[in-house]
Amino acid sequence: MMSKSRGYTFALLAVTIFAAQDGVSKYLGTHYSPVFITMVRYWAFAAFVILLAMRSGGIAKAASTKRPFLQIFRGIVLAAEIVIFIFGLTRVGLAMAQSIFQVGPLLITMLSVPFLGEKVGWRRWTAIFVGLLGVLLIINPVEVQFDLNLLFPLSATIMFAVYAIATRAVSKSDTAMTSFFYTGIGGAIVLTIVGIFYMVPIASADWFWMAALCACGIASHYCLIQAYDILEAGEVQPLSYLQLVIGAFIAMLIFQERLTWNIILGAIVVVGAGLFSILRERQLARSADRVQTGQL
């Protein structure tokens, strides 16, 4: 019981830090290029990954992969997704961007059918459809003119779903440490190649926030790793939706963003559909386990 409580504590810490990280990213994104911000953040992340790799059998072991091209692709997609999402934070706001991003788990479920050959029943397809309707409600294209800036969080959400599918694919042949290594190192290399063209002096007042962003990136991933070491994925995923609630408070209190009725209602629809899909997936997994162990 204590172990489970510790796992949930790490999961809640990870969610809280991720929300704070988005707030810091939004602030810095209004002063510096998102490419530059993400590059600096990835430098700290890469250092953390190298330390973990050295403690887990060495860098050579961590870098050993049976699917190098897919691993590199994953790293590039995630790095690009973060850059685009920061653009979204600065253009459409923290609350709007995070609300749209919550449809990610539903897109992952949808993409798992053609790319991973997984089976999705009518209940989860219904949840996906309802979740997409929730996103339309958040965007509210009927009462307002469609803002092209909304393409930033929408594109980032799709890219994250592609990254997650690729991660599931490589997990069949590579270890979690190998995937983590390519996520950090691959992203850092690509962002450095591009980011050097966006380098500018950092104002003295912003060094604290840049350091906070790097610290958040390391701490959030550390807490998430600890949570997954103790809990099952199905136990951690529902808690991730709390990031939306925490992010909404940050958006209102720090950035004076206004939560409109359609954002609130649409977010509730998306989160509800996502939770249903996660719980249904857990139920099916348990049923399959019972069949395999002869309990049914």
Short mmCIF file of C-alpha atoms in Angstrom, two decimals:
data_model
loop_
_atom_site.label_atom_id
_atom_site.label_comp_id
_atom_site.label_asym_id
_atom_site.label_seq_id
_atom_site.Cartn_x
_atom_site.Cartn_y
_atom_site.Cartn_z
CA MET A 1 0.00 0.00 0.00
CA MET A 2 2.85 2.37 0.88
CA SER A 3 4.50 1.55 -2.42
CA LYS A 4 1.34 2.44 -4.36
CA SER A 5 0.98 5.70 -2.42
CA ARG A 6 4.57 6.56 -3.29
CA GLY A 7 3.85 5.86 -6.94
CA TYR A 8 0.81 8.12 -6.96
CA THR A 9 2.83 10.85 -5.23
CA PHE A 10 5.45 10.72 -7.98
CA ALA A 11 2.72 10.76 -10.66
CA LEU A 12 1.05 13.82 -9.12
CA LEU A 13 4.41 15.57 -8.81
CA ALA A 14 5.16 14.83 -12.48
CA VAL A 15 1.78 16.21 -13.59
CA THR A 16 2.20 19.35 -11.48
CA ILE A 17 5.73 19.98 -12.76
CA PHE A 18 4.65 19.43 -16.39
CA ALA A 19 1.92 22.07 -15.92
CA ALA A 20 4.42 24.52 -14.38
CA GLN A 21 6.83 23.75 -17.23
CA ASP A 22 4.19 24.78 -19.77
CA GLY A 23 3.67 28.03 -17.87
CA VAL A 24 7.40 28.81 -17.92
CA SER A 25 7.56 27.83 -21.62
CA LYS A 26 4.73 30.24 -22.41
CA TYR A 27 6.52 33.09 -20.63
CA LEU A 28 9.88 32.43 -22.29
CA GLY A 29 8.18 31.82 -25.64
CA THR A 30 7.00 35.42 -25.70
CA HIS A 31 10.60 36.67 -25.33
CA TYR A 32 12.68 34.12 -27.26
CA SER A 33 12.32 31.74 -30.19
CA PRO A 34 10.66 28.45 -29.18
CA VAL A 35 13.46 26.67 -31.07
CA PHE A 36 16.08 28.34 -28.86
CA ILE A 37 14.12 27.61 -25.67
CA THR A 38 13.63 23.96 -26.56
CA MET A 39 17.30 23.59 -27.50
CA VAL A 40 18.49 24.81 -24.09
CA ARG A 41 15.90 22.63 -22.37
CA TYR A 42 17.12 19.60 -24.34
CA TRP A 43 20.74 20.24 -23.37
CA ALA A 44 19.79 19.74 -19.73
CA PHE A 45 17.56 16.79 -20.65
CA ALA A 46 20.38 15.13 -22.63
CA ALA A 47 22.75 15.49 -19.66
CA PHE A 48 20.14 13.79 -17.46
CA VAL A 49 19.70 10.98 -19.99
CA ILE A 50 23.46 10.38 -20.19
CA LEU A 51 23.67 10.13 -16.38
CA LEU A 52 20.82 7.60 -16.35
CA ALA A 53 22.45 5.61 -19.15
CA MET A 54 25.77 5.47 -17.28
CA ARG A 55 23.99 4.17 -14.20
CA SER A 56 22.05 1.60 -16.23
CA GLY A 57 24.88 -0.30 -17.87
CA GLY A 58 26.69 2.34 -19.89
CA ILE A 59 26.10 4.56 -22.91
CA ALA A 60 27.00 1.85 -25.43
CA LYS A 61 24.33 -0.44 -24.01
CA ALA A 62 21.73 2.33 -23.98
CA ALA A 63 22.54 3.30 -27.57
CA SER A 64 22.26 -0.29 -28.82
CA THR A 65 19.06 -0.57 -30.83
CA LYS A 66 17.54 -2.97 -33.34
CA ARG A 67 15.51 -0.16 -34.95
CA PRO A 68 17.86 2.85 -35.28
CA PHE A 69 15.87 4.76 -37.91
CA LEU A 70 12.63 4.55 -35.97
CA GLN A 71 14.40 5.58 -32.77
CA ILE A 72 15.94 8.61 -34.48
CA PHE A 73 12.56 9.45 -36.03
CA ARG A 74 10.97 9.38 -32.55
CA GLY A 75 13.53 11.81 -31.17
CA ILE A 76 13.09 14.25 -34.06
CA VAL A 77 9.27 14.14 -33.92
CA LEU A 78 9.13 14.81 -30.17
CA ALA A 79 11.62 17.69 -30.38
CA ALA A 80 9.64 19.28 -33.22
CA GLU A 81 6.37 18.69 -31.34
CA ILE A 82 7.64 20.60 -28.29
CA VAL A 83 8.74 23.55 -30.45
CA ILE A 84 5.36 23.71 -32.16
CA PHE A 85 3.49 23.34 -28.87
CA ILE A 86 5.39 26.31 -27.38
CA PHE A 87 4.35 28.33 -30.44
CA GLY A 88 0.79 27.28 -29.57
CA LEU A 89 1.18 28.35 -25.94
CA THR A 90 2.24 31.83 -27.01
CA ARG A 91 -0.31 32.25 -29.82
CA VAL A 92 -3.56 30.73 -28.46
CA GLY A 93 -2.90 30.62 -24.72
CA LEU A 94 -2.06 28.01 -22.11
CA ALA A 95 -5.62 26.91 -21.35
CA MET A 96 -6.64 26.50 -25.00
CA ALA A 97 -3.45 24.68 -26.02
CA GLN A 98 -3.56 22.25 -23.09
CA SER A 99 -7.27 21.56 -23.63
CA ILE A 100 -6.67 20.59 -27.25
CA PHE A 101 -3.63 18.50 -26.29
CA GLN A 102 -5.77 16.29 -24.03
CA VAL A 103 -7.18 14.51 -27.09
CA GLY A 104 -3.75 12.94 -27.56
CA PRO A 105 -4.55 9.58 -25.86
CA LEU A 106 -7.60 9.17 -28.10
CA LEU A 107 -5.52 9.83 -31.22
CA ILE A 108 -2.98 7.27 -30.01
CA THR A 109 -5.75 4.69 -29.68
CA MET A 110 -7.00 5.54 -33.17
CA LEU A 111 -3.54 5.36 -34.79
CA SER A 112 -2.75 2.07 -33.05
CA VAL A 113 -5.18 0.33 -35.42
CA PRO A 114 -3.44 0.98 -38.78
CA PHE A 115 0.15 1.20 -37.48
CA LEU A 116 0.27 -1.42 -34.73
CA GLY A 117 -2.54 -3.71 -35.82
CA GLU A 118 -4.36 -3.34 -32.49
CA LYS A 119 -8.09 -3.95 -32.27
CA VAL A 120 -10.39 -1.17 -31.07
CA GLY A 121 -14.01 -1.99 -30.31
CA TRP A 122 -17.05 0.16 -30.99
CA ARG A 123 -17.05 1.58 -27.44
CA ARG A 124 -13.59 3.08 -27.80
CA TRP A 125 -14.31 4.25 -31.35
CA THR A 126 -17.33 6.06 -29.89
CA ALA A 127 -15.08 7.61 -27.23
CA ILE A 128 -12.68 8.78 -29.96
CA PHE A 129 -15.53 10.35 -31.93
CA VAL A 130 -16.90 12.07 -28.82
CA GLY A 131 -13.42 13.32 -27.92
CA LEU A 132 -12.95 14.84 -31.37
CA LEU A 133 -16.31 16.57 -31.01
CA GLY A 134 -15.02 17.93 -27.70
CA VAL A 135 -12.03 19.44 -29.53
CA LEU A 136 -14.38 21.08 -32.03
CA LEU A 137 -16.29 22.53 -29.09
CA ILE A 138 -13.05 23.91 -27.62
CA ILE A 139 -12.11 25.51 -30.94
CA ASN A 140 -15.69 26.79 -31.33
CA PRO A 141 -15.57 27.33 -35.11
CA VAL A 142 -19.26 28.29 -35.27
CA GLU A 143 -19.28 31.47 -33.17
CA VAL A 144 -15.79 32.76 -34.01
CA GLN A 145 -13.64 32.90 -37.11
CA PHE A 146 -11.20 30.00 -37.17
CA ASP A 147 -7.79 31.16 -35.96
CA LEU A 148 -4.94 29.63 -37.95
CA ASN A 149 -2.83 29.75 -34.78
CA LEU A 150 -4.95 26.85 -33.51
CA LEU A 151 -3.05 24.69 -35.99
CA PHE A 152 -0.05 24.87 -33.65
CA PRO A 153 -1.58 22.90 -30.74
CA LEU A 154 -3.52 20.69 -33.16
CA SER A 155 -0.35 19.79 -35.07
CA ALA A 156 1.57 19.25 -31.83
CA THR A 157 -1.11 16.86 -30.58
CA ILE A 158 -1.00 14.79 -33.77
CA MET A 159 2.81 14.72 -33.69
CA PHE A 160 2.81 13.55 -30.07
CA ALA A 161 0.41 10.74 -31.00
CA VAL A 162 2.77 9.68 -33.82
CA TYR A 163 5.68 9.76 -31.35
CA ALA A 164 3.73 7.58 -28.90
CA ILE A 165 2.89 5.05 -31.63
CA ALA A 166 6.53 4.90 -32.68
CA THR A 167 7.50 4.41 -29.03
CA ARG A 168 5.12 1.47 -28.73
CA ALA A 169 6.58 -0.02 -31.91
CA VAL A 170 10.21 0.16 -30.74
CA SER A 171 9.31 -1.13 -27.27
CA LYS A 172 8.82 -4.58 -28.83
CA SER A 173 12.54 -4.84 -29.59
CA ASP A 174 14.36 -2.18 -27.52
CA THR A 175 14.52 -1.47 -23.79
CA ALA A 176 12.89 1.57 -22.19
CA MET A 177 16.35 2.99 -21.44
CA THR A 178 17.29 2.79 -25.12
CA SER A 179 14.14 4.64 -26.15
CA PHE A 180 14.73 7.25 -23.45
CA PHE A 181 18.34 7.66 -24.64
CA TYR A 182 17.35 8.33 -28.25
CA THR A 183 14.57 10.67 -27.15
CA GLY A 184 16.99 12.89 -25.27
CA ILE A 185 20.17 12.63 -27.34
CA GLY A 186 18.50 12.54 -30.76
CA GLY A 187 16.35 15.55 -29.94
CA ALA A 188 19.31 17.49 -28.51
CA ILE A 189 21.43 16.92 -31.62
CA VAL A 190 18.69 17.97 -34.06
CA LEU A 191 17.71 21.02 -32.01
CA THR A 192 21.35 22.12 -31.69
CA ILE A 193 21.84 21.93 -35.46
CA VAL A 194 18.79 24.15 -36.00
CA GLY A 195 18.83 26.14 -32.77
CA ILE A 196 22.27 27.72 -33.19
CA PHE A 197 20.71 30.00 -35.82
CA TYR A 198 18.22 31.27 -33.22
CA MET A 199 20.66 31.90 -30.37
CA VAL A 200 20.37 35.30 -28.70
CA PRO A 201 21.66 36.70 -25.41
CA ILE A 202 19.46 35.80 -22.44
CA ALA A 203 18.40 38.76 -20.32
CA SER A 204 19.72 38.60 -16.76
CA ALA A 205 16.16 38.50 -15.39
CA ASP A 206 15.35 35.45 -17.53
CA TRP A 207 18.26 33.23 -16.48
CA PHE A 208 16.22 32.08 -13.48
CA TRP A 209 13.30 31.08 -15.70
CA MET A 210 15.54 29.30 -18.19
CA ALA A 211 17.14 27.38 -15.32
CA ALA A 212 13.65 26.64 -13.94
CA LEU A 213 12.58 25.28 -17.34
CA CYS A 214 15.58 22.93 -17.45
CA ALA A 215 14.99 21.85 -13.85
CA CYS A 216 11.32 21.19 -14.58
CA GLY A 217 12.23 19.06 -17.60
CA ILE A 218 14.56 16.87 -15.56
CA ALA A 219 12.37 16.67 -12.44
CA SER A 220 9.17 15.87 -14.35
CA HIS A 221 10.75 12.99 -16.26
CA TYR A 222 12.44 11.67 -13.11
CA CYS A 223 9.11 11.65 -11.24
CA LEU A 224 7.37 10.01 -14.19
CA ILE A 225 10.01 7.28 -14.39
CA GLN A 226 9.63 6.63 -10.65
CA ALA A 227 5.83 6.50 -11.01
CA TYR A 228 6.00 3.96 -13.86
CA ASP A 229 8.43 1.86 -11.83
CA ILE A 230 5.75 1.46 -9.13
CA LEU A 231 2.42 1.76 -10.96
CA GLU A 232 0.96 0.32 -14.13
CA ALA A 233 0.54 2.63 -17.12
CA GLY A 234 -3.26 2.44 -16.73
CA GLU A 235 -2.94 3.77 -13.17
CA VAL A 236 -0.73 6.70 -14.15
CA GLN A 237 -2.51 7.86 -17.32
CA PRO A 238 -5.80 9.02 -15.72
CA LEU A 239 -3.84 11.29 -13.38
CA SER A 240 -2.27 13.05 -16.37
CA TYR A 241 -5.57 14.85 -16.95
CA LEU A 242 -4.99 16.79 -13.73
CA GLN A 243 -2.39 18.72 -15.72
CA LEU A 244 -5.27 20.43 -17.50
CA VAL A 245 -6.78 21.59 -14.19
CA ILE A 246 -3.46 22.85 -12.83
CA GLY A 247 -2.66 24.50 -16.15
CA ALA A 248 -6.04 26.27 -16.12
CA PHE A 249 -5.26 27.79 -12.72
CA ILE A 250 -1.84 28.94 -13.96
CA ALA A 251 -3.44 30.41 -17.09
CA MET A 252 -5.98 32.40 -15.07
CA LEU A 253 -3.81 33.48 -12.13
CA ILE A 254 -0.50 34.19 -13.90
CA PHE A 255 -1.44 35.05 -17.48
CA GLN A 256 -4.95 36.42 -16.87
CA GLU A 257 -6.44 34.15 -19.51
CA ARG A 258 -10.22 33.85 -19.61
CA LEU A 259 -11.77 30.38 -19.58
CA THR A 260 -14.80 30.52 -21.86
CA TRP A 261 -17.74 28.13 -21.54
CA ASN A 262 -16.76 26.22 -24.68
CA ILE A 263 -13.19 25.59 -23.45
CA ILE A 264 -14.46 24.29 -20.10
CA LEU A 265 -17.23 22.14 -21.57
CA GLY A 266 -15.06 20.87 -24.43
CA ALA A 267 -12.25 19.95 -22.01
CA ILE A 268 -14.72 18.01 -19.84
CA VAL A 269 -15.93 16.09 -22.92
CA VAL A 270 -12.38 15.30 -24.08
CA VAL A 271 -11.19 14.24 -20.62
CA GLY A 272 -14.32 12.13 -20.06
CA ALA A 273 -13.86 10.35 -23.40
CA GLY A 274 -10.16 9.82 -22.68
CA LEU A 275 -10.79 8.38 -19.23
CA PHE A 276 -13.41 6.02 -20.63
CA SER A 277 -11.00 4.81 -23.31
CA ILE A 278 -8.21 4.24 -20.73
CA LEU A 279 -10.51 2.38 -18.34
CA ARG A 280 -11.93 0.27 -21.17
CA GLU A 281 -8.41 -0.62 -22.32
CA ARG A 282 -7.49 -1.69 -18.77
CA GLN A 283 -10.66 -3.79 -18.53
CA LEU A 284 -9.86 -5.58 -21.80
CA ALA A 285 -6.25 -6.17 -20.71
CA ARG A 286 -7.40 -7.74 -17.45
CA SER A 287 -9.87 -9.96 -19.29
CA ALA A 288 -7.11 -11.12 -21.64
CA ASP A 289 -4.85 -11.88 -18.66
CA ARG A 290 -7.58 -13.96 -17.03
CA VAL A 291 -8.06 -15.94 -20.22
CA GLN A 292 -4.33 -16.63 -20.45
CA THR A 293 -4.11 -17.74 -16.81
CA GLY A 294 -7.21 -19.94 -17.13
CA GLN A 295 -9.35 -17.91 -14.72
CA LEU A 296 -12.19 -17.65 -17.24
#
